[in-house]
């Protein structure tokens, strides 16, 4: 069973019953236990053609399968070095199962299918959670909801810190209630860098209650900020209106403009060459992973990420409520709420295309 989205109309979705394919040599079948659904999945759809997220799990046009952070187990293997069983974290389709062409890698395996050949390892690897220092049995759902988003935020914070925040004394973060933004705010607070959360009036109280941002304003209050303050922008919203407003207000005082997400997908930001101040730059997390892995070594990079991660994880009970959803109808309902911006930011949705309780 597959949940699919029309690539030309993100509101148009369907569920497809699929017959189990016979495995070719080197392939494995994974049963998808559960997956996280967040605003980040909307970004995957909107940026699907630009970053080839639609290519992860190909299907017939015009339909696409949005990848999601999930857990699965090997239920059938045609690879001599990969056994059945285990529990593996990685990018999965919103499905009941997936077949991949696998190759062992360290504690787990990687998808070496032709359609994923051009993607960074972070998008193609499936890791054994039993060997993952970031995984905790008492925080399974939080792990799915936040691990990938936290990695992006940690690396964005690290990238900016590596460049001295381009001499900015404060960083504005749009879509401040989104989970990626919350993770970034935690990283900025840990570093001691001043952050300003930009959000909607509806979500202002929630964002203020997080206690992670030094200041919280609604989008209509951008003009109340000091226009001479050396500032930077991390844009999770991808809204042309918001981004243009920030650039116009700060002008040359805006030292950087980093695009990370596209939660405001119906007001897409333009190319940006006509904006005052710096040209917007799209942040590509795998590039920073490669840089730090070379400079620090993979083990040290993992250690630093894990230390910051567990600090965040220990604080999630204060602001995050996990909600489980089962079956294609409930999965579709959550997706549409996220797409339309209707979801409560305090809730984190973990779904399964199957019915029944999650272990």
mmCIF file of C-alpha atoms in Angstrom:
data_model
loop_
_atom_site.group_PDB
_atom_site.id
_atom_site.type_symbol
_atom_site.label_atom_id
_atom_site.label_comp_id
_atom_site.label_asym_id
_atom_site.label_seq_id
_atom_site.Cartn_x
_atom_site.Cartn_y
_atom_site.Cartn_z
ATOM 1 C CA UNK A 1 0.000 0.000 0.000
ATOM 2 C CA UNK A 2 1.482 3.339 -1.135
ATOM 3 C CA UNK A 3 0.536 6.934 -0.289
ATOM 4 C CA UNK A 4 1.136 9.111 -3.364
ATOM 5 C CA UNK A 5 0.930 12.832 -4.162
ATOM 6 C CA UNK A 6 0.238 14.480 -7.503
ATOM 7 C CA UNK A 7 3.449 16.325 -8.363
ATOM 8 C CA UNK A 8 1.481 19.030 -10.185
ATOM 9 C CA UNK A 9 -1.108 19.484 -7.413
ATOM 10 C CA UNK A 10 0.101 18.742 -3.883
ATOM 11 C CA UNK A 11 -3.480 18.653 -2.599
ATOM 12 C CA UNK A 12 -4.323 15.709 -4.848
ATOM 13 C CA UNK A 13 -3.395 12.421 -3.159
ATOM 14 C CA UNK A 14 -4.217 8.754 -3.536
ATOM 15 C CA UNK A 15 -3.498 5.365 -1.986
ATOM 16 C CA UNK A 16 -2.358 2.566 -4.267
ATOM 17 C CA UNK A 17 -2.479 -1.141 -3.497
ATOM 18 C CA UNK A 18 0.741 -2.715 -4.721
ATOM 19 C CA UNK A 19 1.513 -6.378 -5.240
ATOM 20 C CA UNK A 20 4.736 -7.601 -3.601
ATOM 21 C CA UNK A 21 7.477 -7.702 -6.236
ATOM 22 C CA UNK A 22 9.736 -10.722 -6.540
ATOM 23 C CA UNK A 23 13.215 -9.886 -5.317
ATOM 24 C CA UNK A 24 16.106 -9.761 -7.768
ATOM 25 C CA UNK A 25 19.591 -10.811 -6.589
ATOM 26 C CA UNK A 26 20.995 -8.200 -4.222
ATOM 27 C CA UNK A 27 17.606 -6.803 -3.233
ATOM 28 C CA UNK A 28 15.907 -6.783 0.172
ATOM 29 C CA UNK A 29 12.331 -6.170 1.283
ATOM 30 C CA UNK A 30 11.740 -3.863 4.254
ATOM 31 C CA UNK A 31 8.482 -3.697 6.179
ATOM 32 C CA UNK A 32 7.841 -0.064 7.109
ATOM 33 C CA UNK A 33 7.018 0.055 10.814
ATOM 34 C CA UNK A 34 6.342 3.795 11.189
ATOM 35 C CA UNK A 35 7.386 7.191 9.852
ATOM 36 C CA UNK A 36 7.308 10.820 10.940
ATOM 37 C CA UNK A 37 5.125 13.416 9.256
ATOM 38 C CA UNK A 38 6.191 17.059 9.664
ATOM 39 C CA UNK A 39 6.261 20.292 7.692
ATOM 40 C CA UNK A 40 9.579 19.053 6.349
ATOM 41 C CA UNK A 41 7.700 16.544 4.213
ATOM 42 C CA UNK A 42 5.939 19.462 2.550
ATOM 43 C CA UNK A 43 9.375 20.904 1.766
ATOM 44 C CA UNK A 44 10.341 17.573 0.182
ATOM 45 C CA UNK A 45 7.342 17.844 -2.125
ATOM 46 C CA UNK A 46 7.901 21.499 -3.047
ATOM 47 C CA UNK A 47 11.635 20.948 -3.632
ATOM 48 C CA UNK A 48 11.014 17.511 -5.115
ATOM 49 C CA UNK A 49 12.113 18.333 -8.654
ATOM 50 C CA UNK A 50 14.960 20.672 -7.714
ATOM 51 C CA UNK A 51 16.577 18.227 -5.261
ATOM 52 C CA UNK A 52 15.180 15.015 -6.781
ATOM 53 C CA UNK A 53 13.240 13.913 -3.708
ATOM 54 C CA UNK A 54 10.690 12.450 -6.127
ATOM 55 C CA UNK A 55 13.442 10.210 -7.461
ATOM 56 C CA UNK A 56 13.892 8.305 -4.205
ATOM 57 C CA UNK A 57 10.928 6.029 -4.825
ATOM 58 C CA UNK A 58 9.935 6.317 -8.506
ATOM 59 C CA UNK A 59 6.367 5.747 -9.611
ATOM 60 C CA UNK A 60 4.212 6.549 -12.614
ATOM 61 C CA UNK A 61 3.764 10.208 -13.616
ATOM 62 C CA UNK A 62 2.293 12.518 -12.481
ATOM 63 C CA UNK A 63 2.368 10.817 -9.099
ATOM 64 C CA UNK A 64 5.189 10.900 -6.582
ATOM 65 C CA UNK A 65 6.104 9.301 -3.276
ATOM 66 C CA UNK A 66 7.341 11.722 -0.634
ATOM 67 C CA UNK A 67 10.191 10.295 1.466
ATOM 68 C CA UNK A 68 9.817 10.269 5.236
ATOM 69 C CA UNK A 69 12.086 9.544 8.184
ATOM 70 C CA UNK A 70 11.082 6.077 9.288
ATOM 71 C CA UNK A 71 11.866 2.735 10.851
ATOM 72 C CA UNK A 72 11.683 -0.597 9.080
ATOM 73 C CA UNK A 73 12.905 -4.159 9.317
ATOM 74 C CA UNK A 74 14.207 -6.618 6.736
ATOM 75 C CA UNK A 75 11.523 -9.228 6.138
ATOM 76 C CA UNK A 76 13.030 -10.860 3.034
ATOM 77 C CA UNK A 77 16.541 -10.826 1.611
ATOM 78 C CA UNK A 78 18.075 -11.850 -1.694
ATOM 79 C CA UNK A 79 21.462 -10.516 -0.631
ATOM 80 C CA UNK A 80 23.869 -13.145 0.745
ATOM 81 C CA UNK A 81 25.324 -10.764 3.356
ATOM 82 C CA UNK A 82 22.122 -9.196 4.680
ATOM 83 C CA UNK A 83 19.956 -11.165 7.086
ATOM 84 C CA UNK A 84 16.306 -10.677 7.925
ATOM 85 C CA UNK A 85 15.326 -8.912 11.130
ATOM 86 C CA UNK A 86 16.784 -5.834 12.757
ATOM 87 C CA UNK A 87 15.421 -2.326 12.943
ATOM 88 C CA UNK A 88 16.709 0.305 10.558
ATOM 89 C CA UNK A 89 16.357 4.069 10.368
ATOM 90 C CA UNK A 90 16.367 5.890 7.045
ATOM 91 C CA UNK A 91 14.315 7.471 4.278
ATOM 92 C CA UNK A 92 11.234 5.374 3.525
ATOM 93 C CA UNK A 93 8.195 5.937 1.356
ATOM 94 C CA UNK A 94 4.865 6.343 3.124
ATOM 95 C CA UNK A 95 4.112 2.696 2.473
ATOM 96 C CA UNK A 96 3.678 -0.682 4.072
ATOM 97 C CA UNK A 97 6.903 -1.966 2.518
ATOM 98 C CA UNK A 98 9.723 -1.036 0.162
ATOM 99 C CA UNK A 99 12.171 -3.042 -1.951
ATOM 100 C CA UNK A 100 15.691 -1.692 -2.395
ATOM 101 C CA UNK A 101 18.917 -2.836 -4.006
ATOM 102 C CA UNK A 102 21.172 -3.003 -0.967
ATOM 103 C CA UNK A 103 24.869 -3.141 -0.204
ATOM 104 C CA UNK A 104 26.226 -3.723 3.326
ATOM 105 C CA UNK A 105 27.836 -0.654 4.905
ATOM 106 C CA UNK A 106 29.176 -0.662 8.446
ATOM 107 C CA UNK A 107 26.425 -1.612 10.868
ATOM 108 C CA UNK A 108 23.753 -1.649 8.188
ATOM 109 C CA UNK A 109 23.379 -1.088 4.436
ATOM 110 C CA UNK A 110 22.881 1.507 1.746
ATOM 111 C CA UNK A 111 20.491 1.747 -1.204
ATOM 112 C CA UNK A 112 22.644 1.442 -4.338
ATOM 113 C CA UNK A 113 19.750 1.600 -6.794
ATOM 114 C CA UNK A 114 20.446 3.607 -9.951
ATOM 115 C CA UNK A 115 17.711 6.129 -9.095
ATOM 116 C CA UNK A 116 19.512 7.065 -5.845
ATOM 117 C CA UNK A 117 23.057 7.080 -7.195
ATOM 118 C CA UNK A 118 23.321 10.882 -7.242
ATOM 119 C CA UNK A 119 22.211 11.373 -3.633
ATOM 120 C CA UNK A 120 24.434 11.917 -0.609
ATOM 121 C CA UNK A 121 24.938 9.017 1.801
ATOM 122 C CA UNK A 122 22.763 10.692 4.433
ATOM 123 C CA UNK A 123 19.799 10.111 2.091
ATOM 124 C CA UNK A 124 20.652 6.579 0.981
ATOM 125 C CA UNK A 125 21.910 4.876 4.156
ATOM 126 C CA UNK A 126 19.810 2.709 6.456
ATOM 127 C CA UNK A 127 21.315 2.547 9.950
ATOM 128 C CA UNK A 128 20.846 -0.113 12.616
ATOM 129 C CA UNK A 129 19.302 1.738 15.557
ATOM 130 C CA UNK A 130 20.831 -0.800 17.942
ATOM 131 C CA UNK A 131 24.224 0.710 17.083
ATOM 132 C CA UNK A 132 23.095 4.347 16.910
ATOM 133 C CA UNK A 133 24.197 6.490 19.870
ATOM 134 C CA UNK A 134 21.398 8.948 19.091
ATOM 135 C CA UNK A 135 18.635 6.327 19.430
ATOM 136 C CA UNK A 136 16.800 5.710 22.691
ATOM 137 C CA UNK A 137 14.087 3.120 23.239
ATOM 138 C CA UNK A 138 12.136 5.566 25.394
ATOM 139 C CA UNK A 139 12.164 8.211 22.646
ATOM 140 C CA UNK A 140 11.454 6.206 19.473
ATOM 141 C CA UNK A 141 8.880 8.611 18.068
ATOM 142 C CA UNK A 142 10.843 11.708 19.042
ATOM 143 C CA UNK A 143 13.833 10.156 17.274
ATOM 144 C CA UNK A 144 11.844 9.870 14.044
ATOM 145 C CA UNK A 145 10.256 13.291 14.349
ATOM 146 C CA UNK A 146 13.376 15.245 15.149
ATOM 147 C CA UNK A 147 16.581 13.405 14.298
ATOM 148 C CA UNK A 148 16.721 14.355 10.614
ATOM 149 C CA UNK A 149 15.490 17.889 11.296
ATOM 150 C CA UNK A 150 17.992 18.287 14.118
ATOM 151 C CA UNK A 151 20.829 17.162 11.855
ATOM 152 C CA UNK A 152 19.898 19.885 9.353
ATOM 153 C CA UNK A 153 19.653 22.492 12.105
ATOM 154 C CA UNK A 154 22.885 21.455 13.815
ATOM 155 C CA UNK A 155 24.728 21.646 10.515
ATOM 156 C CA UNK A 156 23.177 25.007 9.600
ATOM 157 C CA UNK A 157 24.228 26.371 12.996
ATOM 158 C CA UNK A 158 27.685 24.862 12.538
ATOM 159 C CA UNK A 159 27.979 26.315 9.031
ATOM 160 C CA UNK A 160 27.081 29.794 10.270
ATOM 161 C CA UNK A 161 29.363 29.503 13.283
ATOM 162 C CA UNK A 162 32.150 28.348 10.988
ATOM 163 C CA UNK A 163 31.715 31.641 9.107
ATOM 164 C CA UNK A 164 31.386 33.797 12.217
ATOM 165 C CA UNK A 165 27.732 34.364 11.353
ATOM 166 C CA UNK A 166 29.114 36.726 8.718
ATOM 167 C CA UNK A 167 29.484 39.294 11.528
ATOM 168 C CA UNK A 168 25.744 39.266 12.263
ATOM 169 C CA UNK A 169 24.877 39.875 15.916
ATOM 170 C CA UNK A 170 21.482 38.182 15.622
ATOM 171 C CA UNK A 171 19.802 35.590 13.422
ATOM 172 C CA UNK A 172 16.163 35.778 12.342
ATOM 173 C CA UNK A 173 14.463 32.386 11.968
ATOM 174 C CA UNK A 174 11.227 32.211 9.987
ATOM 175 C CA UNK A 175 8.506 29.610 10.570
ATOM 176 C CA UNK A 176 9.737 29.664 14.158
ATOM 177 C CA UNK A 177 7.141 27.120 15.325
ATOM 178 C CA UNK A 178 8.316 24.448 12.874
ATOM 179 C CA UNK A 179 10.309 21.599 14.348
ATOM 180 C CA UNK A 180 13.371 22.348 12.212
ATOM 181 C CA UNK A 181 13.324 25.938 13.463
ATOM 182 C CA UNK A 182 12.911 24.786 17.062
ATOM 183 C CA UNK A 183 15.951 22.544 16.665
ATOM 184 C CA UNK A 184 17.917 25.450 15.208
ATOM 185 C CA UNK A 185 16.825 27.747 18.051
ATOM 186 C CA UNK A 186 18.110 25.154 20.530
ATOM 187 C CA UNK A 187 21.463 25.052 18.734
ATOM 188 C CA UNK A 188 21.728 28.844 18.624
ATOM 189 C CA UNK A 189 20.840 29.079 22.319
ATOM 190 C CA UNK A 190 23.454 26.454 23.148
ATOM 191 C CA UNK A 191 26.033 28.532 21.269
ATOM 192 C CA UNK A 192 24.892 31.771 22.943
ATOM 193 C CA UNK A 193 23.985 33.500 19.678
ATOM 194 C CA UNK A 194 20.962 35.822 19.744
ATOM 195 C CA UNK A 195 17.933 34.547 17.809
ATOM 196 C CA UNK A 196 14.671 36.178 16.759
ATOM 197 C CA UNK A 197 11.775 33.870 15.949
ATOM 198 C CA UNK A 198 9.339 35.010 13.245
ATOM 199 C CA UNK A 199 5.953 33.331 13.353
ATOM 200 C CA UNK A 200 2.231 33.776 12.785
ATOM 201 C CA UNK A 201 -0.041 35.402 15.349
ATOM 202 C CA UNK A 202 -1.729 32.013 15.851
ATOM 203 C CA UNK A 203 1.531 30.371 16.932
ATOM 204 C CA UNK A 204 3.092 33.257 18.838
ATOM 205 C CA UNK A 205 2.205 32.033 22.322
ATOM 206 C CA UNK A 206 3.588 28.554 21.590
ATOM 207 C CA UNK A 207 6.873 29.944 20.240
ATOM 208 C CA UNK A 208 7.275 32.299 23.194
ATOM 209 C CA UNK A 209 6.597 29.399 25.562
ATOM 210 C CA UNK A 210 9.511 27.441 24.130
ATOM 211 C CA UNK A 211 11.940 29.807 25.841
ATOM 212 C CA UNK A 212 14.512 29.165 23.110
ATOM 213 C CA UNK A 213 14.335 32.398 21.124
ATOM 214 C CA UNK A 214 15.647 35.668 22.579
ATOM 215 C CA UNK A 215 12.779 37.512 20.913
ATOM 216 C CA UNK A 216 9.586 36.446 19.162
ATOM 217 C CA UNK A 217 7.656 38.599 16.686
ATOM 218 C CA UNK A 218 4.880 37.985 14.189
ATOM 219 C CA UNK A 219 5.527 38.519 10.502
ATOM 220 C CA UNK A 220 3.635 41.814 10.473
ATOM 221 C CA UNK A 221 6.091 43.229 13.049
ATOM 222 C CA UNK A 222 9.288 42.912 11.005
ATOM 223 C CA UNK A 223 9.382 46.680 10.545
ATOM 224 C CA UNK A 224 9.606 47.113 14.326
ATOM 225 C CA UNK A 225 13.081 45.528 14.460
ATOM 226 C CA UNK A 226 16.139 47.779 14.499
ATOM 227 C CA UNK A 227 16.996 48.108 10.782
ATOM 228 C CA UNK A 228 20.642 48.925 11.576
ATOM 229 C CA UNK A 229 21.278 45.789 13.627
ATOM 230 C CA UNK A 230 23.692 43.448 11.866
ATOM 231 C CA UNK A 231 21.394 40.509 11.189
ATOM 232 C CA UNK A 232 21.162 37.229 9.357
ATOM 233 C CA UNK A 233 18.187 35.284 8.036
ATOM 234 C CA UNK A 234 17.599 31.542 8.176
ATOM 235 C CA UNK A 235 14.485 31.067 6.104
ATOM 236 C CA UNK A 236 12.413 27.995 6.899
ATOM 237 C CA UNK A 237 9.236 29.461 5.394
ATOM 238 C CA UNK A 238 10.354 30.122 1.813
ATOM 239 C CA UNK A 239 7.762 32.890 1.583
ATOM 240 C CA UNK A 240 8.415 35.614 -0.970
ATOM 241 C CA UNK A 241 6.489 38.123 1.137
ATOM 242 C CA UNK A 242 8.402 37.394 4.336
ATOM 243 C CA UNK A 243 11.823 37.129 2.747
ATOM 244 C CA UNK A 244 11.350 40.304 0.715
ATOM 245 C CA UNK A 245 10.169 42.093 3.850
ATOM 246 C CA UNK A 246 13.264 41.098 5.818
ATOM 247 C CA UNK A 247 15.634 42.047 2.978
ATOM 248 C CA UNK A 248 13.925 45.381 2.390
ATOM 249 C CA UNK A 249 13.893 46.257 6.098
ATOM 250 C CA UNK A 250 17.544 45.487 6.824
ATOM 251 C CA UNK A 251 19.135 46.147 3.438
ATOM 252 C CA UNK A 252 22.942 46.099 3.760
ATOM 253 C CA UNK A 253 22.646 45.362 7.491
ATOM 254 C CA UNK A 254 21.496 41.868 6.504
ATOM 255 C CA UNK A 255 24.723 39.868 6.434
ATOM 256 C CA UNK A 256 23.422 36.527 5.165
ATOM 257 C CA UNK A 257 20.218 34.945 3.854
ATOM 258 C CA UNK A 258 20.111 31.154 4.122
ATOM 259 C CA UNK A 259 17.181 29.174 2.730
ATOM 260 C CA UNK A 260 16.454 25.863 4.477
ATOM 261 C CA UNK A 261 12.720 25.117 4.183
ATOM 262 C CA UNK A 262 9.554 25.905 2.240
ATOM 263 C CA UNK A 263 6.690 25.694 4.727
ATOM 264 C CA UNK A 264 4.882 28.639 3.048
ATOM 265 C CA UNK A 265 4.731 26.822 -0.252
ATOM 266 C CA UNK A 266 1.876 28.870 -1.742
ATOM 267 C CA UNK A 267 3.911 32.090 -1.572
ATOM 268 C CA UNK A 268 7.129 30.791 -3.138
ATOM 269 C CA UNK A 269 10.213 32.959 -2.924
ATOM 270 C CA UNK A 270 11.590 34.182 -6.240
ATOM 271 C CA UNK A 271 15.180 33.976 -7.429
ATOM 272 C CA UNK A 272 16.167 36.820 -5.151
ATOM 273 C CA UNK A 273 18.655 38.664 -7.373
ATOM 274 C CA UNK A 274 16.632 41.885 -7.086
ATOM 275 C CA UNK A 275 16.525 41.856 -3.272
ATOM 276 C CA UNK A 276 18.477 44.391 -1.200
ATOM 277 C CA UNK A 277 21.355 42.916 0.764
ATOM 278 C CA UNK A 278 22.941 39.493 0.223
ATOM 279 C CA UNK A 279 21.663 37.033 -2.374
ATOM 280 C CA UNK A 280 19.741 34.170 -0.754
ATOM 281 C CA UNK A 281 21.695 30.916 -0.627
ATOM 282 C CA UNK A 282 20.189 27.443 -0.346
ATOM 283 C CA UNK A 283 21.714 25.462 2.528
ATOM 284 C CA UNK A 284 22.781 21.942 1.569
ATOM 285 C CA UNK A 285 23.466 19.973 4.745
ATOM 286 C CA UNK A 286 25.431 17.084 3.157
ATOM 287 C CA UNK A 287 28.131 19.544 2.057
ATOM 288 C CA UNK A 288 28.707 20.609 5.668
ATOM 289 C CA UNK A 289 28.734 16.963 6.774
ATOM 290 C CA UNK A 290 31.450 16.231 4.214
ATOM 291 C CA UNK A 291 33.483 19.257 5.323
ATOM 292 C CA UNK A 292 33.343 18.460 9.032
ATOM 293 C CA UNK A 293 33.911 14.739 8.479
ATOM 294 C CA UNK A 294 37.144 15.613 6.714
ATOM 295 C CA UNK A 295 38.218 18.175 9.316
ATOM 296 C CA UNK A 296 37.093 16.440 12.512
ATOM 297 C CA UNK A 297 36.669 12.841 11.450
ATOM 298 C CA UNK A 298 33.338 11.051 11.294
ATOM 299 C CA UNK A 299 33.526 9.812 14.911
ATOM 300 C CA UNK A 300 34.095 13.297 16.334
ATOM 301 C CA UNK A 301 31.337 14.785 14.206
ATOM 302 C CA UNK A 302 28.942 12.098 15.466
ATOM 303 C CA UNK A 303 30.010 12.731 19.062
ATOM 304 C CA UNK A 304 29.351 16.479 18.803
ATOM 305 C CA UNK A 305 25.977 15.989 17.140
ATOM 306 C CA UNK A 306 24.945 13.379 19.720
ATOM 307 C CA UNK A 307 25.885 15.617 22.673
ATOM 308 C CA UNK A 308 23.695 18.455 21.379
ATOM 309 C CA UNK A 309 20.953 16.030 20.344
ATOM 310 C CA UNK A 310 20.506 14.454 23.756
ATOM 311 C CA UNK A 311 20.234 17.901 25.363
ATOM 312 C CA UNK A 312 17.338 18.654 23.017
ATOM 313 C CA UNK A 313 15.770 15.221 23.470
ATOM 314 C CA UNK A 314 15.686 15.584 27.244
ATOM 315 C CA UNK A 315 13.645 18.769 26.833
ATOM 316 C CA UNK A 316 10.990 17.501 24.415
ATOM 317 C CA UNK A 317 8.445 16.518 27.071
ATOM 318 C CA UNK A 318 8.048 20.224 27.784
ATOM 319 C CA UNK A 319 6.814 21.196 24.316
ATOM 320 C CA UNK A 320 6.147 18.120 22.149
ATOM 321 C CA UNK A 321 3.144 15.778 22.235
ATOM 322 C CA UNK A 322 3.444 12.660 20.072
ATOM 323 C CA UNK A 323 0.310 11.650 18.190
ATOM 324 C CA UNK A 324 -0.012 8.313 16.363
ATOM 325 C CA UNK A 325 -2.013 7.935 13.172
ATOM 326 C CA UNK A 326 -2.852 4.629 11.468
ATOM 327 C CA UNK A 327 -3.875 3.622 7.959
ATOM 328 C CA UNK A 328 -4.037 5.542 4.680
ATOM 329 C CA UNK A 329 -6.970 7.796 5.600
ATOM 330 C CA UNK A 330 -5.406 9.076 8.806
ATOM 331 C CA UNK A 331 -2.025 9.454 7.078
ATOM 332 C CA UNK A 332 -3.646 11.520 4.322
ATOM 333 C CA UNK A 333 -5.466 13.676 6.878
ATOM 334 C CA UNK A 334 -2.220 14.561 8.665
ATOM 335 C CA UNK A 335 -0.466 15.310 5.377
ATOM 336 C CA UNK A 336 -3.256 17.692 4.320
ATOM 337 C CA UNK A 337 -3.229 19.458 7.692
ATOM 338 C CA UNK A 338 0.521 20.017 7.355
ATOM 339 C CA UNK A 339 0.140 21.145 3.755
ATOM 340 C CA UNK A 340 -2.478 23.732 4.702
ATOM 341 C CA UNK A 341 -0.674 24.879 7.848
ATOM 342 C CA UNK A 342 -3.498 23.693 10.110
ATOM 343 C CA UNK A 343 -1.526 21.445 12.447
ATOM 344 C CA UNK A 344 -0.855 22.330 16.075
ATOM 345 C CA UNK A 345 2.909 23.039 16.394
ATOM 346 C CA UNK A 346 3.017 21.307 19.782
ATOM 347 C CA UNK A 347 2.056 17.998 18.176
ATOM 348 C CA UNK A 348 4.345 15.559 16.427
ATOM 349 C CA UNK A 349 2.695 13.038 14.117
ATOM 350 C CA UNK A 350 4.036 9.528 13.667
ATOM 351 C CA UNK A 351 2.117 7.404 11.182
ATOM 352 C CA UNK A 352 1.859 3.842 9.950
ATOM 353 C CA UNK A 353 0.059 2.738 6.829
ATOM 354 C CA UNK A 354 -1.039 -0.320 8.787
ATOM 355 C CA UNK A 355 -3.634 -0.385 11.537
ATOM 356 C CA UNK A 356 -3.021 -1.293 15.158
ATOM 357 C CA UNK A 357 -0.796 -0.084 17.971
ATOM 358 C CA UNK A 358 2.892 0.616 17.551
ATOM 359 C CA UNK A 359 5.336 -1.195 19.764
#
